[in-house]
């Protein structure tokens, strides 16, 4: 995170009643309440939305597919982010104080980097899955198998774990920052600072490289879907049956993928651009701007259950069964969740 700005000691409150305590960010009551309501609402929705997806895919056997196992793992990532990271980030963002100790500060920073990166990696591998589903449907079942999905999940979890914990505990991101850190050090400070080199490298690993892969795949999917639609229009007599059904499915897939990519870029691009640029600007970005971009990135985990869950009719049906308690009935895991015409 961006280090706090410098304050005038005569007109501020402090995080702790101790020497060398960090200044506390004193806001109007209405402003603080509004921030807690927005952030708390995002946390609640992220937690509940992803928890519903976890229950749906875990419980209903009809949803036990390779694609849905990827979505299940991503929902678990986003659920853990809402439980382990976002509540503590909320307090820090509003108060500008860290009340939970130095050890948990490092653990929180590791979990923050790990879970956000893991969520992005899952989105990347889901794009690979969709590529084969749309562009090579005849070989999809042989290309995207359970062992392949297990490999995707292994990479999606292991790389962020080693990257996050290795970076934070090795303190490579702090090389050459000794004077700056000494100048801002105070009790109640928990910030993740990147030197110029690691600001670029961390952003490449966590966002720009997987984002570039996603963009390339989705552009190719759009091109293939458009080509198929033109081929269908060339032969009007063939616009029936399975060929027409495939075209409709591809159209829906491209619309969903457009939304996925748009939300992903909108949520994360400002934060990672700032992570790259801010070290070269001597960390002059205001704390509130940094927090706004950080929470915009967190909102991607809030939107994921909407995009990957509620846009599909079988997920909506599973949500209804969960909310009404019908999943506690005998053999509910074998219920048909797909439309009768599918």
XYZ file of C-alpha atoms in Angstrom, residues 2-15 21-26 95-97 183-189 191 287:
32
model
C 0.954 3.604 -0.382
C 2.584 5.120 2.722
C 0.617 7.833 4.469
C 1.316 11.454 3.745
C 3.056 13.688 6.243
C 0.844 15.298 8.896
C 1.116 18.276 11.169
C 1.415 16.776 14.706
C -0.446 19.669 16.305
C -3.839 19.004 14.734
C -4.143 15.231 14.422
C -5.170 12.249 16.507
C -2.946 9.210 16.811
C -3.480 5.485 16.379
C 2.509 6.518 16.884
C 1.119 7.000 13.398
C -1.467 9.771 12.925
C -5.046 8.554 12.642
C -7.151 9.690 9.701
C -9.943 11.765 11.273
C -8.778 4.847 9.978
C -5.278 4.888 8.382
C -4.219 2.751 11.349
C 11.264 8.514 7.452
C 7.691 7.111 7.480
C 8.097 4.452 10.196
C 5.634 4.785 13.074
C 3.474 2.643 15.348
C 0.300 1.439 13.633
C 1.707 1.514 10.103
C 1.871 -0.679 4.193
C -3.637 7.626 0.470
